[in-house]
PDB file of C-alpha atoms in Angstrom:
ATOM      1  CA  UNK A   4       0.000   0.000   0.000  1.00 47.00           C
ATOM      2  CA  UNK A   5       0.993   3.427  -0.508  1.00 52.00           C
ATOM      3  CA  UNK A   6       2.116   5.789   2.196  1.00 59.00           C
ATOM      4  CA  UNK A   7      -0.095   8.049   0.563  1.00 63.00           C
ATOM      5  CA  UNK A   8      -3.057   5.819   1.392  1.00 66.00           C
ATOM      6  CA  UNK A   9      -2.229   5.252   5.015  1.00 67.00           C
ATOM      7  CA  UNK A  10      -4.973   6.149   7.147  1.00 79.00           C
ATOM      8  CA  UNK A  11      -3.862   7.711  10.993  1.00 79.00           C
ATOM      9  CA  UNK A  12      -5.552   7.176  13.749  1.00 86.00           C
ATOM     10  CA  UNK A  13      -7.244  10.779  15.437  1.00 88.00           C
ATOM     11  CA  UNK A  14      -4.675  11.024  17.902  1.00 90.00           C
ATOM     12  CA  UNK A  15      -1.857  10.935  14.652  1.00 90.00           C
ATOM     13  CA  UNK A  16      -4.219  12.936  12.549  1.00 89.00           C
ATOM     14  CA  UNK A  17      -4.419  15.650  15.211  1.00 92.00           C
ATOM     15  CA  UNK A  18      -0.841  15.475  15.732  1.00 93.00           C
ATOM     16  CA  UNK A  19       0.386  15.673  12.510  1.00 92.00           C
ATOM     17  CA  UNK A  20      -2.309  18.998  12.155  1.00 92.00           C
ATOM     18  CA  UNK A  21      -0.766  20.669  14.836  1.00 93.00           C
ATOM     19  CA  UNK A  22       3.103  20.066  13.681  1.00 94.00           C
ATOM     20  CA  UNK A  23       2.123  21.686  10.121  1.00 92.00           C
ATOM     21  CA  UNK A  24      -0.097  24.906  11.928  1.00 91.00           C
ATOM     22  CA  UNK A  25       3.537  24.911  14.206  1.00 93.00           C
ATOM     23  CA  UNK A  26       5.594  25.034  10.758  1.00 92.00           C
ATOM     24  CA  UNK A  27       3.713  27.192   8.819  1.00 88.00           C
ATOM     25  CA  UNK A  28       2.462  29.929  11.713  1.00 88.00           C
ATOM     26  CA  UNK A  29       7.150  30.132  12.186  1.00 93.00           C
ATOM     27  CA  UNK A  30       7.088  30.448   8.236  1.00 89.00           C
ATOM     28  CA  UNK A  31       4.339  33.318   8.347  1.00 87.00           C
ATOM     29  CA  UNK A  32       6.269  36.466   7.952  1.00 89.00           C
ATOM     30  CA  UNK A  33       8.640  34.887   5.144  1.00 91.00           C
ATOM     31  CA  UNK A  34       5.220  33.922   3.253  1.00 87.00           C
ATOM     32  CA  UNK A  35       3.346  37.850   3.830  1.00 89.00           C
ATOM     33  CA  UNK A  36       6.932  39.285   3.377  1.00 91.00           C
ATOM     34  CA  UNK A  37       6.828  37.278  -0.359  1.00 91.00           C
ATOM     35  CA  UNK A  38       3.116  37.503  -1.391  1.00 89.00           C
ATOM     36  CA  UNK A  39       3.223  41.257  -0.716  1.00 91.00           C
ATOM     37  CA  UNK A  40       6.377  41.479  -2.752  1.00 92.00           C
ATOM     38  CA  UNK A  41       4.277  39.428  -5.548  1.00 91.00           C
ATOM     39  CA  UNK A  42       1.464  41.771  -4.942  1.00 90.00           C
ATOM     40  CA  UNK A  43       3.168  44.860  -5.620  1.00 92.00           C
ATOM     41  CA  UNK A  44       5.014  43.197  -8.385  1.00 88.00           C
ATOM     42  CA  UNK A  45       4.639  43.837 -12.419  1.00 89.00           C
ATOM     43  CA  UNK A  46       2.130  40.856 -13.575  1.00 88.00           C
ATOM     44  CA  UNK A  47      -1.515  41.422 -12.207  1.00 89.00           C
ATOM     45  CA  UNK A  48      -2.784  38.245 -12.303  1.00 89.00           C
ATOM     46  CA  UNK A  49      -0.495  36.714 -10.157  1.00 90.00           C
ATOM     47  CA  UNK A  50      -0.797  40.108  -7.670  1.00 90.00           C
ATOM     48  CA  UNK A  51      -4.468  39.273  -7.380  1.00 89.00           C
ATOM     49  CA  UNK A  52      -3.694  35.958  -6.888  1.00 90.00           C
ATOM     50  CA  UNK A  53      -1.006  36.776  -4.054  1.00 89.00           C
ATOM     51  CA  UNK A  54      -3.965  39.331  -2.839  1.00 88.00           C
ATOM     52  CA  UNK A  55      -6.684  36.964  -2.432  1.00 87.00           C
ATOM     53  CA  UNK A  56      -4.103  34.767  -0.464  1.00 86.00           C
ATOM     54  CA  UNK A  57      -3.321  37.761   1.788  1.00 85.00           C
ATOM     55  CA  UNK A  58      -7.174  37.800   2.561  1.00 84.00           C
ATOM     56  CA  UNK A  59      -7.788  34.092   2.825  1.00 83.00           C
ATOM     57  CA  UNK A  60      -4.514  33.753   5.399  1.00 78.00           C
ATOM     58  CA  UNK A  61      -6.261  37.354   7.136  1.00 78.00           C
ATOM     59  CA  UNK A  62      -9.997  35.634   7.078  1.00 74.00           C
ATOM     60  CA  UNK A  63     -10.944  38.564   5.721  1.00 72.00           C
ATOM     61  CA  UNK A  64     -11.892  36.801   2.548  1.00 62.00           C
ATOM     62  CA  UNK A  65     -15.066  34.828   4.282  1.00 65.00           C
ATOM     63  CA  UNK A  66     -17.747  34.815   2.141  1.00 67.00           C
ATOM     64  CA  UNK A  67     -21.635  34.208   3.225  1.00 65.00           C
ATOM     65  CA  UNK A  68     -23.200  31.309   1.857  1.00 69.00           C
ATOM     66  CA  UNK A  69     -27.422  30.868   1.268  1.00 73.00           C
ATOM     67  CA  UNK A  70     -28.973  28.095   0.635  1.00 77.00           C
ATOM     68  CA  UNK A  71     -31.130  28.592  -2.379  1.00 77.00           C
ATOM     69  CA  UNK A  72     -34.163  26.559  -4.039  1.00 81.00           C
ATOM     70  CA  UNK A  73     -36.081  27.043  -6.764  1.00 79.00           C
ATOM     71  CA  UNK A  74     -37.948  25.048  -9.434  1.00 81.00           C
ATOM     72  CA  UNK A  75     -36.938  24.618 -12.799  1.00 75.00           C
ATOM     73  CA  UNK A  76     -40.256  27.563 -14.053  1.00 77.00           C
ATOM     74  CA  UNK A  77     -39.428  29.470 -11.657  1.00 77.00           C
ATOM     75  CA  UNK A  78     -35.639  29.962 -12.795  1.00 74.00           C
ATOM     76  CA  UNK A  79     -37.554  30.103 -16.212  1.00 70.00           C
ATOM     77  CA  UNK A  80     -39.625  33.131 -15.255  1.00 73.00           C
ATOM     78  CA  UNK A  81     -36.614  34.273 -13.533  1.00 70.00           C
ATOM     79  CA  UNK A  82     -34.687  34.704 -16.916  1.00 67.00           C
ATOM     80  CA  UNK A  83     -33.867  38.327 -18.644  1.00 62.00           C
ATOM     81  CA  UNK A  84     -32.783  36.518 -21.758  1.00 62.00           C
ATOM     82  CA  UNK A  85     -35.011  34.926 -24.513  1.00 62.00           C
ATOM     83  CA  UNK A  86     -33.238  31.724 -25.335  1.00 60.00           C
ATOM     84  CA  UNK A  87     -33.850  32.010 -29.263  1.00 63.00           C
ATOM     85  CA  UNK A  88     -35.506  29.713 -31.063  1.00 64.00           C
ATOM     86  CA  UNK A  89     -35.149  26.888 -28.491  1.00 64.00           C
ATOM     87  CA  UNK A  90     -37.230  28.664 -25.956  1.00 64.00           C
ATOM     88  CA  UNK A  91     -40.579  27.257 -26.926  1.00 65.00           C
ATOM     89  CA  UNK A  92     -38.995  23.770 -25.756  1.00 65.00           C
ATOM     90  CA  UNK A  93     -39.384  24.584 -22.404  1.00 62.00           C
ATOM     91  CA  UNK A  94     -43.659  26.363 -22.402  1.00 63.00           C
ATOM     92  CA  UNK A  95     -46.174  23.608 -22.985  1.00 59.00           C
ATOM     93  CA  UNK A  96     -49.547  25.150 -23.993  1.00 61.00           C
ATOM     94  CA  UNK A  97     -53.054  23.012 -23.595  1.00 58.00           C
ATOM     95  CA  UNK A  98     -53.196  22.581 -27.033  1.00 59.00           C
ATOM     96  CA  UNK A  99     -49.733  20.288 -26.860  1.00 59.00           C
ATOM     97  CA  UNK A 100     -51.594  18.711 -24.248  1.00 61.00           C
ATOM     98  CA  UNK A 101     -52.624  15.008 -25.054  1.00 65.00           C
ATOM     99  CA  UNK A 102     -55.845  13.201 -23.508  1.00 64.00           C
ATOM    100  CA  UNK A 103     -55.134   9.767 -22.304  1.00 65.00           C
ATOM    101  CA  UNK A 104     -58.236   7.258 -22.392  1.00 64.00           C
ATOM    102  CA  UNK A 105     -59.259   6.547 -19.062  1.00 63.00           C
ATOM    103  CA  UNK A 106     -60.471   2.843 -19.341  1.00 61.00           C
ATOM    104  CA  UNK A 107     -56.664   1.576 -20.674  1.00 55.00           C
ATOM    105  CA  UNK A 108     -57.791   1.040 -24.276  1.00 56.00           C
ATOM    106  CA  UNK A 109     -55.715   2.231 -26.782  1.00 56.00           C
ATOM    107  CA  UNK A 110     -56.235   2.912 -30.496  1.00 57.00           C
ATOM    108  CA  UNK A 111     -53.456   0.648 -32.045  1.00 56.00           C
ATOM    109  CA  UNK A 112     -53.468   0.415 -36.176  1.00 55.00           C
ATOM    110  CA  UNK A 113     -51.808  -2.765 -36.307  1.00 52.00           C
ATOM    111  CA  UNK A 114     -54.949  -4.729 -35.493  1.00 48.00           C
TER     112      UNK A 114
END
C-alpha cells in the first residue's frame, strides 16, 4: 500500500495537524513578506492571486453562503434573456396537451 493511502488514527491525525499549523504559523512572515512582494510586483494576475491569499490567510476573505431553491419555471420566469428559437422547448400550452383514455384502451393500427 501506498504511504499516501495510510490512514492515521485521530490522535496521529491531530498530531500531525498541529506540527504543520507549528511550521507554517514560524514560516508566516517569510510567506506575507513574499506575497506582498508578488502583490506589488509587475504581472496582475499573479498580484491578485497573491492578494486573495493575503485575505484568505487574514480571514478577511469569508464569504456568506445561502442556501437557495427554486424550481426549474421558476428559474424560467426568472430569466432576462429569450433563449432564441429553443425557448418554446421549455412552455407547454393546452393545445400540446394530449388526452389519455381513461379505461386503458388504446387505439393501435396494427390490429
Amino acid at each position: 500500500m501506498s504511504e499516501a493511502l495510510v490512514l492515521y488514527s485521530k490522535d496521529e491525525a491531530r498530531d500531525i495537524q498541529e506540527a504543520t499549523k507549528a511550521r507554517a504559523l514560524s514560516l508566516h512572515a517569510d510567506v506575507m513578506d513574499r506575497l506582498a512582494s508578488i502583490l506589488h510586483g509587475e504581472d496582475d494576475k499573479t498580484a491578485l492571486t497573491a492578494a486573495g491569499l493575503i485575505l484568505k490567510v487574514g480571514g478577511m476573505d469569508k464569504r456568506q453562503s445561502i442556501k437557495v431553491q427554486a424550481t426549474f419555471n421558476q428559474l424560467m420566469e426568472g430569466a432576462t434573456v429569450n433563449a432564441g428559437p429553443l425557448a418554446s422547448l421549455t412552455q407547454i400550452t393546452a393545445s400540446a396537451v394530449i388526452d389519455a383514455e381513461e379505461d386503458g384502451d388504446f387505439d393501435d393500427d396494427s390490429e
